[in-house]
Amino acid sequence: MKRLLTVLTLLSLLLILTASVQVPVQAATMAPVAAVAANSQASPDAPVPAATVYICKSPSAVAYHSDGDCRGLNRCTHTIVRVSKESAVEYGYRACGYCY
């Protein structure tokens, strides 16, 4: 509950800030997503570590998924990347309620 309130507060703040300053807020929001994507597997043929999860590279995404076909990823309109579970947790993602 506390995390939800924090997320809602941050989203409200972002909404207020984006009304006046579009570019810096967007760049700041995308920084963790870009860092996670940099750690992702580049090739689909690369060996997959045992603790691999999938994330949506959207700034509003909050969960990691055990299955790339999870229904929680159906709404993702951005790129879906494969990363280590440790990286996903480090960047603030939580386990999906559907596939975990």
Short mmCIF file of N, CA, C and O in Angstrom, two decimals:
data_model
loop_
_atom_site.label_atom_id
_atom_site.label_comp_id
_atom_site.label_asym_id
_atom_site.label_seq_id
_atom_site.Cartn_x
_atom_site.Cartn_y
_atom_site.Cartn_z
N MET A 1 0.82 -1.18 0.00
CA MET A 1 0.00 0.00 0.00
C MET A 1 0.87 1.25 0.00
O MET A 1 0.59 2.19 -0.70
N LYS A 2 1.93 1.22 0.80
CA LYS A 2 2.82 2.37 0.88
C LYS A 2 3.50 2.61 -0.47
O LYS A 2 3.61 3.74 -0.91
N ARG A 3 3.90 1.51 -1.13
CA ARG A 3 4.55 1.64 -2.44
C ARG A 3 3.56 2.21 -3.47
O ARG A 3 3.93 3.03 -4.30
N LEU A 4 2.31 1.78 -3.41
CA LEU A 4 1.30 2.28 -4.33
C LEU A 4 1.12 3.78 -4.15
O LEU A 4 1.04 4.53 -5.13
N LEU A 5 1.06 4.24 -2.91
CA LEU A 5 0.92 5.67 -2.66
C LEU A 5 2.13 6.43 -3.17
O LEU A 5 2.01 7.51 -3.74
N THR A 6 3.32 5.87 -3.00
CA THR A 6 4.54 6.50 -3.49
C THR A 6 4.51 6.59 -5.01
O THR A 6 4.83 7.63 -5.58
N VAL A 7 4.11 5.52 -5.67
CA VAL A 7 4.03 5.51 -7.13
C VAL A 7 3.01 6.53 -7.62
O VAL A 7 3.27 7.29 -8.55
N LEU A 8 1.86 6.56 -6.97
CA LEU A 8 0.83 7.52 -7.37
C LEU A 8 1.30 8.96 -7.15
O LEU A 8 1.03 9.84 -7.96
N THR A 9 2.00 9.20 -6.07
CA THR A 9 2.53 10.54 -5.81
C THR A 9 3.54 10.93 -6.87
O THR A 9 3.51 12.05 -7.39
N LEU A 10 4.43 10.00 -7.22
CA LEU A 10 5.43 10.28 -8.25
C LEU A 10 4.78 10.51 -9.62
O LEU A 10 5.18 11.40 -10.37
N LEU A 11 3.77 9.72 -9.93
CA LEU A 11 3.07 9.91 -11.20
C LEU A 11 2.36 11.26 -11.25
O LEU A 11 2.37 11.93 -12.28
N SER A 12 1.78 11.66 -10.14
CA SER A 12 1.14 12.98 -10.08
C SER A 12 2.16 14.09 -10.28
O SER A 12 1.92 15.05 -11.02
N LEU A 13 3.30 13.95 -9.64
CA LEU A 13 4.37 14.93 -9.78
C LEU A 13 4.86 14.97 -11.22
O LEU A 13 5.07 16.05 -11.78
N LEU A 14 5.03 13.83 -11.84
CA LEU A 14 5.46 13.78 -13.23
C LEU A 14 4.45 14.45 -14.15
O LEU A 14 4.81 15.16 -15.08
N LEU A 15 3.18 14.22 -13.89
CA LEU A 15 2.13 14.83 -14.69
C LEU A 15 2.19 16.35 -14.58
O LEU A 15 2.08 17.05 -15.58
N ILE A 16 2.39 16.86 -13.39
CA ILE A 16 2.49 18.30 -13.18
C ILE A 16 3.72 18.85 -13.89
O ILE A 16 3.66 19.88 -14.57
N LEU A 17 4.84 18.16 -13.75
CA LEU A 17 6.08 18.64 -14.36
C LEU A 17 6.07 18.55 -15.87
O LEU A 17 6.62 19.42 -16.55
N THR A 18 5.44 17.54 -16.43
CA THR A 18 5.43 17.39 -17.88
C THR A 18 4.60 18.47 -18.55
O THR A 18 4.79 18.75 -19.73
N ALA A 19 3.71 19.09 -17.83
CA ALA A 19 2.92 20.17 -18.40
C ALA A 19 3.81 21.37 -18.73
O ALA A 19 3.54 22.11 -19.68
N SER A 20 4.90 21.55 -17.99
CA SER A 20 5.76 22.72 -18.24
C SER A 20 7.10 22.37 -18.85
O SER A 20 7.65 23.14 -19.61
N VAL A 21 7.65 21.18 -18.54
CA VAL A 21 8.97 20.81 -19.04
C VAL A 21 8.91 19.38 -19.56
O VAL A 21 9.04 18.44 -18.80
N GLN A 22 8.75 19.20 -20.87
CA GLN A 22 8.57 17.87 -21.44
C GLN A 22 9.86 17.06 -21.51
O GLN A 22 9.91 15.95 -21.04
N VAL A 23 10.91 17.59 -22.08
CA VAL A 23 12.10 16.80 -22.37
C VAL A 23 12.87 16.34 -21.14
O VAL A 23 13.15 15.17 -21.01
N PRO A 24 13.23 17.19 -20.17
CA PRO A 24 13.99 16.71 -19.02
C PRO A 24 13.26 15.65 -18.20
O PRO A 24 13.88 14.72 -17.74
N VAL A 25 11.97 15.78 -18.02
CA VAL A 25 11.23 14.81 -17.24
C VAL A 25 11.23 13.46 -17.95
O VAL A 25 11.45 12.43 -17.35
N GLN A 26 11.03 13.46 -19.27
CA GLN A 26 11.02 12.22 -20.02
C GLN A 26 12.39 11.55 -19.96
O GLN A 26 12.49 10.35 -19.77
N ALA A 27 13.47 12.32 -20.09
CA ALA A 27 14.81 11.75 -20.04
C ALA A 27 15.09 11.16 -18.66
O ALA A 27 15.67 10.08 -18.53
N ALA A 28 14.66 11.84 -17.61
CA ALA A 28 14.88 11.34 -16.25
C ALA A 28 14.07 10.08 -16.00
O ALA A 28 14.52 9.17 -15.33
N THR A 29 12.88 10.00 -16.56
CA THR A 29 12.03 8.85 -16.37
C THR A 29 12.59 7.63 -17.10
O THR A 29 12.49 6.51 -16.61
N MET A 30 13.19 7.81 -18.24
CA MET A 30 13.68 6.71 -19.05
C MET A 30 15.05 6.20 -18.62
O MET A 30 15.48 5.15 -19.06
N ALA A 31 15.76 6.90 -17.74
CA ALA A 31 17.11 6.49 -17.35
C ALA A 31 17.17 5.07 -16.77
O ALA A 31 17.99 4.27 -17.22
N PRO A 32 16.33 4.68 -15.80
CA PRO A 32 16.40 3.31 -15.30
C PRO A 32 16.06 2.28 -16.37
O PRO A 32 16.65 1.22 -16.44
N VAL A 33 15.10 2.60 -17.25
CA VAL A 33 14.71 1.68 -18.31
C VAL A 33 15.87 1.48 -19.28
O VAL A 33 16.16 0.37 -19.69
N ALA A 34 16.56 2.57 -19.62
CA ALA A 34 17.70 2.47 -20.53
C ALA A 34 18.82 1.65 -19.90
O ALA A 34 19.48 0.85 -20.57
N ALA A 35 19.03 1.80 -18.61
CA ALA A 35 20.09 1.05 -17.93
C ALA A 35 19.75 -0.44 -17.90
O ALA A 35 20.62 -1.28 -18.10
N VAL A 36 18.49 -0.79 -17.67
CA VAL A 36 18.09 -2.19 -17.68
C VAL A 36 18.24 -2.75 -19.08
O VAL A 36 18.73 -3.86 -19.28
N ALA A 37 17.84 -1.98 -20.10
CA ALA A 37 17.94 -2.45 -21.47
C ALA A 37 19.39 -2.69 -21.87
O ALA A 37 19.69 -3.60 -22.63
N ALA A 38 20.30 -1.88 -21.35
CA ALA A 38 21.71 -2.05 -21.67
C ALA A 38 22.23 -3.37 -21.12
O ALA A 38 23.15 -3.97 -21.68
N ASN A 39 21.65 -3.86 -20.03
CA ASN A 39 22.05 -5.13 -19.44
C ASN A 39 21.31 -6.33 -20.02
O ASN A 39 21.53 -7.46 -19.61
N SER A 40 20.41 -6.09 -20.96
CA SER A 40 19.59 -7.17 -21.50
C SER A 40 20.36 -8.00 -22.52
O SER A 40 21.39 -7.59 -23.03
N GLN A 41 19.84 -9.18 -22.79
CA GLN A 41 20.43 -10.05 -23.79
C GLN A 41 20.19 -9.43 -25.16
O GLN A 41 19.07 -9.13 -25.53
N ALA A 42 21.24 -9.26 -25.96
CA ALA A 42 21.12 -8.63 -27.27
C ALA A 42 20.59 -9.60 -28.32
O ALA A 42 19.86 -9.22 -29.20
N SER A 43 20.96 -10.85 -28.25
CA SER A 43 20.59 -11.82 -29.27
C SER A 43 19.60 -12.83 -28.72
O SER A 43 19.78 -13.35 -27.63
N PRO A 44 18.55 -13.15 -29.49
CA PRO A 44 17.61 -14.15 -29.02
C PRO A 44 18.23 -15.55 -28.95
O PRO A 44 17.74 -16.43 -28.27
N ASP A 45 19.35 -15.75 -29.67
CA ASP A 45 20.02 -17.05 -29.67
C ASP A 45 21.03 -17.20 -28.53
O ASP A 45 21.61 -18.25 -28.35
N ALA A 46 21.25 -16.13 -27.78
CA ALA A 46 22.22 -16.17 -26.68
C ALA A 46 21.71 -17.10 -25.59
O ALA A 46 20.51 -17.24 -25.40
N PRO A 47 22.62 -17.74 -24.84
CA PRO A 47 22.19 -18.61 -23.74
C PRO A 47 21.39 -17.82 -22.70
O PRO A 47 21.72 -16.69 -22.38
N VAL A 48 20.35 -18.41 -22.19
CA VAL A 48 19.47 -17.75 -21.23
C VAL A 48 19.83 -18.21 -19.82
O VAL A 48 19.77 -19.40 -19.53
N PRO A 49 20.21 -17.28 -18.92
CA PRO A 49 20.50 -17.66 -17.54
C PRO A 49 19.22 -18.17 -16.86
O PRO A 49 18.12 -17.85 -17.27
N ALA A 50 19.39 -18.94 -15.80
CA ALA A 50 18.24 -19.54 -15.10
C ALA A 50 17.30 -18.47 -14.54
O ALA A 50 16.10 -18.67 -14.51
N ALA A 51 17.83 -17.35 -14.09
CA ALA A 51 17.00 -16.31 -13.47
C ALA A 51 16.72 -15.19 -14.47
O ALA A 51 16.94 -14.02 -14.21
N THR A 52 16.20 -15.53 -15.64
CA THR A 52 15.87 -14.54 -16.66
C THR A 52 14.40 -14.19 -16.57
O THR A 52 13.55 -15.06 -16.41
N VAL A 53 14.10 -12.90 -16.69
CA VAL A 53 12.72 -12.42 -16.67
C VAL A 53 12.52 -11.47 -17.84
O VAL A 53 13.48 -11.07 -18.50
N TYR A 54 11.29 -11.08 -18.05
CA TYR A 54 10.94 -10.17 -19.15
C TYR A 54 10.35 -8.90 -18.56
O TYR A 54 9.57 -8.95 -17.62
N ILE A 55 10.74 -7.75 -19.15
CA ILE A 55 10.17 -6.47 -18.73
C ILE A 55 9.76 -5.67 -19.96
O ILE A 55 10.30 -5.86 -21.04
N CYS A 56 8.80 -4.79 -19.77
CA CYS A 56 8.39 -3.84 -20.79
C CYS A 56 9.23 -2.59 -20.58
O CYS A 56 9.39 -2.13 -19.45
N LYS A 57 9.80 -2.02 -21.65
CA LYS A 57 10.66 -0.85 -21.53
C LYS A 57 9.87 0.46 -21.44
O LYS A 57 10.37 1.51 -21.77
N SER A 58 8.67 0.41 -20.96
CA SER A 58 7.85 1.59 -20.77
C SER A 58 8.21 2.26 -19.44
O SER A 58 8.47 1.57 -18.46
N PRO A 59 8.21 3.59 -19.39
CA PRO A 59 8.49 4.26 -18.11
C PRO A 59 7.43 3.98 -17.05
O PRO A 59 7.67 4.15 -15.86
N SER A 60 6.25 3.52 -17.46
CA SER A 60 5.20 3.23 -16.48
C SER A 60 5.15 1.76 -16.08
O SER A 60 4.34 1.39 -15.23
N ALA A 61 5.99 0.92 -16.65
CA ALA A 61 5.99 -0.51 -16.31
C ALA A 61 6.53 -0.71 -14.90
O ALA A 61 7.47 -0.05 -14.48
N VAL A 62 5.93 -1.64 -14.16
CA VAL A 62 6.32 -1.86 -12.76
C VAL A 62 6.67 -3.31 -12.44
O VAL A 62 7.18 -3.59 -11.37
N ALA A 63 6.37 -4.24 -13.35
CA ALA A 63 6.53 -5.66 -13.02
C ALA A 63 7.46 -6.38 -13.99
O ALA A 63 7.58 -6.01 -15.15
N TYR A 64 8.11 -7.43 -13.47
CA TYR A 64 8.85 -8.34 -14.34
C TYR A 64 8.05 -9.63 -14.46
O TYR A 64 7.21 -9.92 -13.62
N HIS A 65 8.28 -10.37 -15.54
CA HIS A 65 7.46 -11.53 -15.87
C HIS A 65 8.33 -12.75 -16.11
O HIS A 65 9.40 -12.65 -16.70
N SER A 66 7.86 -13.92 -15.71
CA SER A 66 8.61 -15.15 -15.91
C SER A 66 8.43 -15.68 -17.33
O SER A 66 9.26 -16.43 -17.82
N ASP A 67 7.36 -15.27 -17.99
CA ASP A 67 7.04 -15.76 -19.32
C ASP A 67 6.85 -14.57 -20.26
O ASP A 67 6.12 -13.63 -19.95
N GLY A 68 7.51 -14.60 -21.40
CA GLY A 68 7.38 -13.52 -22.38
C GLY A 68 5.99 -13.41 -22.97
O GLY A 68 5.64 -12.40 -23.57
N ASP A 69 5.17 -14.46 -22.81
CA ASP A 69 3.80 -14.45 -23.31
C ASP A 69 2.78 -14.17 -22.21
O ASP A 69 1.58 -14.39 -22.40
N CYS A 70 3.23 -13.71 -21.05
CA CYS A 70 2.33 -13.43 -19.93
C CYS A 70 1.28 -12.40 -20.33
O CYS A 70 1.58 -11.44 -21.05
N ARG A 71 0.07 -12.57 -19.85
CA ARG A 71 -0.99 -11.61 -20.19
C ARG A 71 -0.72 -10.23 -19.61
O ARG A 71 -1.27 -9.25 -20.07
N GLY A 72 0.15 -10.16 -18.59
CA GLY A 72 0.53 -8.86 -18.04
C GLY A 72 1.37 -8.04 -19.01
O GLY A 72 1.47 -6.83 -18.89
N LEU A 73 1.97 -8.70 -20.00
CA LEU A 73 2.77 -8.00 -21.02
C LEU A 73 1.93 -7.63 -22.24
O LEU A 73 2.42 -6.93 -23.12
N ASN A 74 0.69 -8.09 -22.32
CA ASN A 74 -0.14 -7.82 -23.49
C ASN A 74 -0.36 -6.33 -23.74
O ASN A 74 -0.50 -5.91 -24.88
N ARG A 75 -0.38 -5.53 -22.68
CA ARG A 75 -0.62 -4.09 -22.81
C ARG A 75 0.64 -3.31 -23.14
O ARG A 75 0.57 -2.12 -23.37
N CYS A 76 1.79 -3.96 -23.17
CA CYS A 76 3.05 -3.26 -23.43
C CYS A 76 3.09 -2.78 -24.87
O CYS A 76 3.02 -3.58 -25.81
N THR A 77 3.20 -1.48 -25.06
CA THR A 77 3.32 -0.91 -26.41
C THR A 77 4.76 -0.54 -26.72
O THR A 77 5.04 0.02 -27.77
N HIS A 78 5.67 -0.85 -25.82
CA HIS A 78 7.10 -0.60 -26.00
C HIS A 78 7.80 -1.93 -26.24
O HIS A 78 7.17 -2.97 -26.33
N THR A 79 9.09 -1.91 -26.29
CA THR A 79 9.87 -3.12 -26.50
C THR A 79 9.89 -3.98 -25.24
O THR A 79 10.01 -3.46 -24.14
N ILE A 80 9.77 -5.28 -25.41
CA ILE A 80 9.90 -6.23 -24.30
C ILE A 80 11.31 -6.80 -24.36
O ILE A 80 11.75 -7.26 -25.41
N VAL A 81 12.03 -6.69 -23.23
CA VAL A 81 13.41 -7.17 -23.19
C VAL A 81 13.57 -8.25 -22.13
O VAL A 81 12.82 -8.31 -21.16
N ARG A 82 14.56 -9.09 -22.34
CA ARG A 82 14.89 -10.18 -21.42
C ARG A 82 16.09 -9.73 -20.60
O ARG A 82 17.11 -9.32 -21.15
N VAL A 83 15.95 -9.75 -19.27
CA VAL A 83 17.01 -9.32 -18.36
C VAL A 83 17.13 -10.31 -17.21
O VAL A 83 16.26 -11.16 -17.03
N SER A 84 18.18 -10.17 -16.44
CA SER A 84 18.29 -11.02 -15.25
C SER A 84 17.29 -10.53 -14.20
O SER A 84 16.95 -9.36 -14.15
N LYS A 85 16.83 -11.45 -13.39
CA LYS A 85 15.88 -11.11 -12.34
C LYS A 85 16.50 -10.10 -11.38
O LYS A 85 15.84 -9.17 -10.92
N GLU A 86 17.80 -10.26 -11.09
CA GLU A 86 18.50 -9.35 -10.19
C GLU A 86 18.47 -7.92 -10.72
O GLU A 86 18.25 -6.96 -9.98
N SER A 87 18.69 -7.74 -12.03
CA SER A 87 18.65 -6.41 -12.63
C SER A 87 17.27 -5.81 -12.54
O SER A 87 17.11 -4.62 -12.23
N ALA A 88 16.25 -6.61 -12.81
CA ALA A 88 14.87 -6.12 -12.75
C ALA A 88 14.53 -5.63 -11.35
O ALA A 88 13.96 -4.56 -11.17
N VAL A 89 14.90 -6.42 -10.34
CA VAL A 89 14.63 -6.04 -8.94
C VAL A 89 15.43 -4.80 -8.57
O VAL A 89 14.91 -3.88 -7.92
N GLU A 90 16.68 -4.74 -9.00
CA GLU A 90 17.55 -3.60 -8.70
C GLU A 90 16.96 -2.29 -9.23
O GLU A 90 17.09 -1.25 -8.60
N TYR A 91 16.29 -2.35 -10.36
CA TYR A 91 15.72 -1.14 -10.96
C TYR A 91 14.28 -0.90 -10.55
O TYR A 91 13.59 -0.07 -11.13
N GLY A 92 13.80 -1.63 -9.55
CA GLY A 92 12.51 -1.32 -8.96
C GLY A 92 11.32 -2.10 -9.48
O GLY A 92 10.18 -1.80 -9.11
N TYR A 93 11.54 -3.07 -10.34
CA TYR A 93 10.43 -3.88 -10.82
C TYR A 93 10.05 -4.91 -9.76
O TYR A 93 10.88 -5.35 -8.99
N ARG A 94 8.77 -5.28 -9.72
CA ARG A 94 8.28 -6.30 -8.79
C ARG A 94 7.78 -7.48 -9.61
O ARG A 94 7.62 -7.39 -10.82
N ALA A 95 7.51 -8.60 -8.94
CA ALA A 95 6.99 -9.79 -9.62
C ALA A 95 5.58 -9.55 -10.12
O ALA A 95 4.77 -8.93 -9.44
N CYS A 96 5.28 -10.04 -11.30
CA CYS A 96 3.94 -9.93 -11.88
C CYS A 96 2.95 -10.77 -11.07
O CYS A 96 3.27 -11.87 -10.63
N GLY A 97 1.76 -10.26 -10.90
CA GLY A 97 0.73 -10.98 -10.16
C GLY A 97 0.10 -12.12 -10.95
O GLY A 97 -0.53 -13.00 -10.37
N TYR A 98 0.28 -12.14 -12.26
CA TYR A 98 -0.30 -13.21 -13.08
C TYR A 98 0.63 -14.42 -13.19
O TYR A 98 0.19 -15.55 -13.07
N CYS A 99 1.90 -14.17 -13.44
CA CYS A 99 2.81 -15.32 -13.72
C CYS A 99 3.67 -15.70 -12.53
O CYS A 99 4.46 -16.63 -12.63
N TYR A 100 3.56 -15.02 -11.41
CA TYR A 100 4.30 -15.42 -10.21
C TYR A 100 3.34 -15.72 -9.08
O TYR A 100 2.34 -15.23 -8.89
#
